[in-house]
PDB file of C-alpha atoms in Angstrom:
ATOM      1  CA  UNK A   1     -13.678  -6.220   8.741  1.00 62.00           C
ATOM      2  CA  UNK A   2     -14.332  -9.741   9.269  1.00 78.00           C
ATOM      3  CA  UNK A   3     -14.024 -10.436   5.014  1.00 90.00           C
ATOM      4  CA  UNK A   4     -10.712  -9.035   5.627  1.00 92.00           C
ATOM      5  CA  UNK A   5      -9.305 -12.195   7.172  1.00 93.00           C
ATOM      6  CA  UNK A   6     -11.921 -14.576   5.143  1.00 92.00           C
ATOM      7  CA  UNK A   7     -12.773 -13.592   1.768  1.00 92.00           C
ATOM      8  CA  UNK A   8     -10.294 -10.982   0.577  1.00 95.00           C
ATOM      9  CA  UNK A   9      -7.530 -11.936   2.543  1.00 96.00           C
ATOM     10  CA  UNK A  10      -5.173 -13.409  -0.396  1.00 95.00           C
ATOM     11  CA  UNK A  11      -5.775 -10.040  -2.397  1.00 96.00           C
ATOM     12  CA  UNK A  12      -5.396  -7.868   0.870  1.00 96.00           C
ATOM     13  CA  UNK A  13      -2.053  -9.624   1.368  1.00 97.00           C
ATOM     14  CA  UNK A  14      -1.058  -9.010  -2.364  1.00 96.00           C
ATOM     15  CA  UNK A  15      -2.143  -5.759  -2.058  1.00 96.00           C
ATOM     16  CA  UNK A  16      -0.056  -5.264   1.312  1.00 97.00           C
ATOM     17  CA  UNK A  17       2.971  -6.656  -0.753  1.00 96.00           C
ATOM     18  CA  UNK A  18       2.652  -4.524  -3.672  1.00 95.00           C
ATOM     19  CA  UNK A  19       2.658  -1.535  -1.603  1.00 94.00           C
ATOM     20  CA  UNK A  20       6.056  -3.200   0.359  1.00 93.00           C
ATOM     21  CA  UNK A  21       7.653  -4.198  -2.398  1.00 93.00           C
ATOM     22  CA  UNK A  22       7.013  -0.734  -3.739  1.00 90.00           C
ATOM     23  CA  UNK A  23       8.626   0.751  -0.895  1.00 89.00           C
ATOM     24  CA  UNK A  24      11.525  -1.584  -0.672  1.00 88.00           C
ATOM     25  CA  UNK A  25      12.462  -0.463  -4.576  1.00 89.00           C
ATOM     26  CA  UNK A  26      12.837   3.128  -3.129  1.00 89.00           C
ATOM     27  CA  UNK A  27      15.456   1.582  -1.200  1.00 89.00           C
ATOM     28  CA  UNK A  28      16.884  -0.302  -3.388  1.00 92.00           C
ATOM     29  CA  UNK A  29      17.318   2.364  -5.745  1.00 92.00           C
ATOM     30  CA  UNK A  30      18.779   4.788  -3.490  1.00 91.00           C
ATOM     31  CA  UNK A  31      21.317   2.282  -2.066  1.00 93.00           C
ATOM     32  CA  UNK A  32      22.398   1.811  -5.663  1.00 95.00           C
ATOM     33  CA  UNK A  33      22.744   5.662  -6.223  1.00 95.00           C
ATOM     34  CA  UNK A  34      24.655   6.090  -3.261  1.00 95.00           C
ATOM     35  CA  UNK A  35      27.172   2.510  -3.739  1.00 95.00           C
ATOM     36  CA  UNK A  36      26.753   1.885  -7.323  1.00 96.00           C
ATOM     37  CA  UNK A  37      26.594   5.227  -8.747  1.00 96.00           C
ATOM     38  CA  UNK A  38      28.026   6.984  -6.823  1.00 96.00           C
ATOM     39  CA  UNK A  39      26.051   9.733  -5.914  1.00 96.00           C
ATOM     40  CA  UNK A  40      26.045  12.048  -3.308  1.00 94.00           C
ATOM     41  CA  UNK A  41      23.900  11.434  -0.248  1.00 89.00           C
ATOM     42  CA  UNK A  42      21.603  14.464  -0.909  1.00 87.00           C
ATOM     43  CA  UNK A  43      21.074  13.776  -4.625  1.00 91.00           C
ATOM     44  CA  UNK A  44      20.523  10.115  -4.048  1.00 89.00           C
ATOM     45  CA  UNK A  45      16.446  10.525  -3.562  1.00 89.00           C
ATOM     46  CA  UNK A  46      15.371   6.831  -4.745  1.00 88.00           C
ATOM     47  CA  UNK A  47      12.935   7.306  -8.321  1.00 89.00           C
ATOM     48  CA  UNK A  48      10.204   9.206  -6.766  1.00 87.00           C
ATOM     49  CA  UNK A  49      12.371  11.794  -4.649  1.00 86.00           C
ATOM     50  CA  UNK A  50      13.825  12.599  -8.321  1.00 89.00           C
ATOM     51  CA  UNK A  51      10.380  13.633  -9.162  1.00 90.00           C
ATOM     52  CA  UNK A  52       9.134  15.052  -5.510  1.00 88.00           C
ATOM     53  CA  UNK A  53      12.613  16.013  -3.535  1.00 86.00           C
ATOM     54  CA  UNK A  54      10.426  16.883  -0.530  1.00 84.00           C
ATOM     55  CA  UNK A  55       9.374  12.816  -0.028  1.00 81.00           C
ATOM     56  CA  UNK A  56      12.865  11.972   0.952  1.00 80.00           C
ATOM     57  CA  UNK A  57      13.084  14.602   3.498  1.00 81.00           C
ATOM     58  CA  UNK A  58       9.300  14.679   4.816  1.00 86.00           C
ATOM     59  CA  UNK A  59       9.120  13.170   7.981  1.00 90.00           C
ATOM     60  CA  UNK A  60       5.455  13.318   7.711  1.00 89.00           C
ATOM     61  CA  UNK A  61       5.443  11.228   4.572  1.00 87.00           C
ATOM     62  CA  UNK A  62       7.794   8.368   6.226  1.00 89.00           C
ATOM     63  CA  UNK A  63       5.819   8.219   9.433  1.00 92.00           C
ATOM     64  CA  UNK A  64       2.611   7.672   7.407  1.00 91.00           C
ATOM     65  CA  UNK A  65       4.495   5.014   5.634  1.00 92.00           C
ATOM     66  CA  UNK A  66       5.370   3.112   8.862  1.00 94.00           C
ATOM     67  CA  UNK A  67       1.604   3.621  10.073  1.00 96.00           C
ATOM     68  CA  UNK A  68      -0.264   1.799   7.156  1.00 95.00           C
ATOM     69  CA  UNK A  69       2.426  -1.283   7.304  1.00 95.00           C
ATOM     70  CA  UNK A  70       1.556  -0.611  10.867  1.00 97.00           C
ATOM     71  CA  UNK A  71      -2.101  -0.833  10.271  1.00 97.00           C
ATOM     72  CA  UNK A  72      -1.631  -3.542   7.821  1.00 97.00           C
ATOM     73  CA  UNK A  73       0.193  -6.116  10.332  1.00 98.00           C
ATOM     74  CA  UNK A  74      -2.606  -5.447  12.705  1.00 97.00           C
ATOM     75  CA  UNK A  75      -5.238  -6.098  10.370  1.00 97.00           C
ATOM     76  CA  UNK A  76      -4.246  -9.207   7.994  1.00 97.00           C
ATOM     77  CA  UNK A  77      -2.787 -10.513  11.154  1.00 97.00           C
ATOM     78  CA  UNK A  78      -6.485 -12.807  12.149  1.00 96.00           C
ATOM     79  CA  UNK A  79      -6.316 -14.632   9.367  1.00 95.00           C
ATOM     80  CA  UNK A  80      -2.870 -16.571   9.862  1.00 97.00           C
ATOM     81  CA  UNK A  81      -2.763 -19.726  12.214  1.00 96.00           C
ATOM     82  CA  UNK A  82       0.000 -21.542  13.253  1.00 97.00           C
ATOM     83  CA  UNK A  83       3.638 -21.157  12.319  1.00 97.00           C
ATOM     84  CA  UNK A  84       2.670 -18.449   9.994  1.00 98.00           C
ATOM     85  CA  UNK A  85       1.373 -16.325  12.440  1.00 98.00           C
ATOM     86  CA  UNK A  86       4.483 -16.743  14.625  1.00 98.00           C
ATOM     87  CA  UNK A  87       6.240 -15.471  11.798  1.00 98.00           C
ATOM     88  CA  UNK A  88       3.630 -12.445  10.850  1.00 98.00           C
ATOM     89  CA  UNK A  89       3.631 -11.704  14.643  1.00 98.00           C
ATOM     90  CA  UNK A  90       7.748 -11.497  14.404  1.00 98.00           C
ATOM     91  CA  UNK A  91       7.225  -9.226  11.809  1.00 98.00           C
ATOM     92  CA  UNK A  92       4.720  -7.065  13.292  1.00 98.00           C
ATOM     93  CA  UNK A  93       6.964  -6.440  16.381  1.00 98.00           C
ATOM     94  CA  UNK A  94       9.545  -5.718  14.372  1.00 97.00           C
ATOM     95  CA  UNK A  95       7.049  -2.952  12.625  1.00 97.00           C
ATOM     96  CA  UNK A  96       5.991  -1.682  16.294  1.00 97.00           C
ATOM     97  CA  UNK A  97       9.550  -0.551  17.104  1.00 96.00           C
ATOM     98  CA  UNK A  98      10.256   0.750  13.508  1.00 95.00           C
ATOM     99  CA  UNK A  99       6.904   2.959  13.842  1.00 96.00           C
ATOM    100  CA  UNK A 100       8.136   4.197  17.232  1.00 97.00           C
ATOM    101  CA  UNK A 101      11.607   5.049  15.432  1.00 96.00           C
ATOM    102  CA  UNK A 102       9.382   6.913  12.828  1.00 95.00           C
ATOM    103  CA  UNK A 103       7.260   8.581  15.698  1.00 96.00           C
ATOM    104  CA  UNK A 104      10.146   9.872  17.190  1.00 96.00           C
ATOM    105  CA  UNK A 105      11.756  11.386  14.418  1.00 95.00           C
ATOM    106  CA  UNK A 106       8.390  13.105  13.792  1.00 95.00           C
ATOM    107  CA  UNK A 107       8.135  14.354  17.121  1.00 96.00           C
ATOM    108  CA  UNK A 108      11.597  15.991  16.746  1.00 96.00           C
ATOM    109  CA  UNK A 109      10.924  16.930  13.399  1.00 94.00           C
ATOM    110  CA  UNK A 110       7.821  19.000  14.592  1.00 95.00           C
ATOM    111  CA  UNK A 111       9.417  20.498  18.264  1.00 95.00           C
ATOM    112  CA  UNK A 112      12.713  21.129  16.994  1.00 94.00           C
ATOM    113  CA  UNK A 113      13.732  19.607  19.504  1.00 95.00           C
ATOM    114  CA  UNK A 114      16.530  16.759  18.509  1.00 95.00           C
ATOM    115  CA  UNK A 115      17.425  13.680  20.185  1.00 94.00           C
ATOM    116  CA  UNK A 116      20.081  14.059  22.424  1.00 94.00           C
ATOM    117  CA  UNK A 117      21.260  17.585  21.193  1.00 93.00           C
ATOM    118  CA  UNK A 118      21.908  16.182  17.317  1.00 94.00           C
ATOM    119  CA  UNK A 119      22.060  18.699  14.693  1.00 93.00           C
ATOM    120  CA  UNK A 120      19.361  16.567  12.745  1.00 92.00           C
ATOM    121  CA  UNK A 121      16.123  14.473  13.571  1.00 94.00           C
ATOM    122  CA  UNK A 122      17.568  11.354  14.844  1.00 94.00           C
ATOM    123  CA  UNK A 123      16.295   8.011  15.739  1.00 94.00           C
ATOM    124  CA  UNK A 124      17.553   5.819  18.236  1.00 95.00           C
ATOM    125  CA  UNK A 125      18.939   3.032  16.488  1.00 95.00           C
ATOM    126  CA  UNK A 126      20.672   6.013  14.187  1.00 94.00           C
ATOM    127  CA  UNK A 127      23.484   6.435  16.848  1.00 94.00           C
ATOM    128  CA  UNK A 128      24.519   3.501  15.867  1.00 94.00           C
ATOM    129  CA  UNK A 129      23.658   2.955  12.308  1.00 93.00           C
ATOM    130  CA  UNK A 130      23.885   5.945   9.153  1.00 92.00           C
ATOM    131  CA  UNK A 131      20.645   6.366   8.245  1.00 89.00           C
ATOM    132  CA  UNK A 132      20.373   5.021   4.508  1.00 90.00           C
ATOM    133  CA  UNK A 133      21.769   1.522   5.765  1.00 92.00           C
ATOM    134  CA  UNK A 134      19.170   1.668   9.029  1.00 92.00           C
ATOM    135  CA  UNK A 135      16.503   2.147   6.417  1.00 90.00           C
ATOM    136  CA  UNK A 136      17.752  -0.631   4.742  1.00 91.00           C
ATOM    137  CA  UNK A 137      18.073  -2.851   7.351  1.00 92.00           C
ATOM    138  CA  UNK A 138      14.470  -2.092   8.708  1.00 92.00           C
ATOM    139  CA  UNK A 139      13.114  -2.765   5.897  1.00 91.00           C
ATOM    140  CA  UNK A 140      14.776  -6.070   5.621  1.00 93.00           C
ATOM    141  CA  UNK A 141      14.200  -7.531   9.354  1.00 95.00           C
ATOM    142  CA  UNK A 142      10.212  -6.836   8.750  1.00 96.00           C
ATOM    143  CA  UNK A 143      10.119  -8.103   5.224  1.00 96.00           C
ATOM    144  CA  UNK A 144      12.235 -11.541   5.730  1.00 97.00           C
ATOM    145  CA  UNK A 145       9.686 -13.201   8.466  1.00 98.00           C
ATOM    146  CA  UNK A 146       6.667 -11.259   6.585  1.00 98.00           C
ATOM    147  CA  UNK A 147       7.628 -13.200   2.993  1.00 97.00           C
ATOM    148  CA  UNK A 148       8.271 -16.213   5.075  1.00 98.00           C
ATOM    149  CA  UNK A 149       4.437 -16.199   7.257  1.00 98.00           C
ATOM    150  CA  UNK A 150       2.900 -15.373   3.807  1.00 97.00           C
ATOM    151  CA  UNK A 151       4.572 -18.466   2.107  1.00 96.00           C
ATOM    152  CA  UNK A 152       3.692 -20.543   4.859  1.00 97.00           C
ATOM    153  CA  UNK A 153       0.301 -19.308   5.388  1.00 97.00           C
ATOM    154  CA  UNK A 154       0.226 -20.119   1.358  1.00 95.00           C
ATOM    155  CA  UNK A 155       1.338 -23.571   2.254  1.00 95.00           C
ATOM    156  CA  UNK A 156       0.470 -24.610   5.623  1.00 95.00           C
ATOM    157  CA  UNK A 157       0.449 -28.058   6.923  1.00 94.00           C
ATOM    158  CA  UNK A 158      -2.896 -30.097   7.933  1.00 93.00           C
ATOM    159  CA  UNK A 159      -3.609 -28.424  11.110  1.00 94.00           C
ATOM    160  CA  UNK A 160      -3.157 -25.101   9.723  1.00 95.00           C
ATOM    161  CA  UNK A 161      -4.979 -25.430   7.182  1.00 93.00           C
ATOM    162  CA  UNK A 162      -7.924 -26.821   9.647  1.00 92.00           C
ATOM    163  CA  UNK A 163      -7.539 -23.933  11.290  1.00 94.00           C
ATOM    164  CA  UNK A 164      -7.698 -21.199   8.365  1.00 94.00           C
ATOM    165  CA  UNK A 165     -10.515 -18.890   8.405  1.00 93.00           C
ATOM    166  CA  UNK A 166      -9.213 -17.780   4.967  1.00 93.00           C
ATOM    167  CA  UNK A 167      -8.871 -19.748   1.528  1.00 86.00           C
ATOM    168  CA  UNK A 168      -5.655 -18.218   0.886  1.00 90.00           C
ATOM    169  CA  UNK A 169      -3.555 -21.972   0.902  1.00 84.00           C
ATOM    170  CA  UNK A 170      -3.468 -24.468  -1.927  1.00 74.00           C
ATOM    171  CA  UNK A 171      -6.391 -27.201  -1.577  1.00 69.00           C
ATOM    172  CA  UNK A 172      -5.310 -30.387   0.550  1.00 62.00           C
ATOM    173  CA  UNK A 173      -5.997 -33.803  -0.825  1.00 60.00           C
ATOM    174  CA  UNK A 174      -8.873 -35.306   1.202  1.00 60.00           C
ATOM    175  CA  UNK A 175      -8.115 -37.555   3.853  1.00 61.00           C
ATOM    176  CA  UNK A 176      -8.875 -41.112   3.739  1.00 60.00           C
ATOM    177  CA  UNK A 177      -8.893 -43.004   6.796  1.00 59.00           C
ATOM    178  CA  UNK A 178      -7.269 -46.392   6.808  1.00 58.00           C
ATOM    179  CA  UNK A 179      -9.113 -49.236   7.993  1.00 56.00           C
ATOM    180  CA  UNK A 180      -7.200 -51.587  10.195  1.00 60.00           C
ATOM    181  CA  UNK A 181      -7.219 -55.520   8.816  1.00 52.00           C
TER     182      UNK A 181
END
């Protein structure tokens, strides 16, 4: 675990990406069904619930999704420092309450037994929000501060980089000392 955070952490936080940038075009490409194109909530599915309808409604399936980026946070997160890892810790909270949003809809999804006597599975934050714009906005509040720790941790400043266990960030000029005349 420890070549995690040292040796492979630049292609484990690619990786990472890929996968959210993955699920972010699922979102993406339902919100333009639905507001572009006009479709109708049911038959806007993203590109893979075209394919596999049952992904869009599988509680299962999203739950799993929030566990990995989950998982992910708590795994990458040892090899930021500094103001990076403020911002990857930001983001991982924000991931801890959207995994307990998925948990709960999974519990009700498997009981029966809905959230305050809804007709659906319902999260919290979806008595407030539809669910398609939720999603959306979910997604966004973790991805924001994660892009922003990863370009920072890219491009940290001297202490930082001092403190980097990783060899993720661009190469700093050596420092020459000054001598005093």
């Amino acid at each position: 675990m420890t070549s995690l955070n040292t040796t492979w952490h630049r292609p484990a936080l690619y990786a990472f990406l890929a996968i959210v940038l993955a699920h972010w075009a699922e979102h993406i490409a339902q919100a333009v069904q639905i507001w572009v194109l006009g479709w109708p909530l049911p038959q806007a599915r993203g590109v893979l619930g075209l394919w596999f309808p049952w992904l869009v409604t599988s509680e299962v399936m999203h739950y799993g999704y929030a566990v990995i980026m989950l998982i992910g946070f708590v795994l990458l997160r040892r090899g930021f420092t500094g103001r990076s890892r403020t911002w990857w810790n930001i983001a991982l909270g924000i991931q801890v309450w959207h995994h307990f949003e998925h948990l709960l809809l999974l519990l009700q999804a498997v009981t029966g037994n809905h959230l305050l006597g809804r007709p659906a599975v319902t999260s919290i934050a979806q008595l407030v929000f539809p669910r398609v714009e939720l999603h959306l906005l979910y997604n966004t509040i973790v991805f924001v501060p994660m892009v922003v720790a990863m370009v920072l941790h890219m491009r940290p400043n001297r202490a930082e980089h001092d403190a980097m266990i990783c060899s993720c960030a661009v190469k700093m000029p050596v420092r020459r000392e000054t001598v005093a005349a």
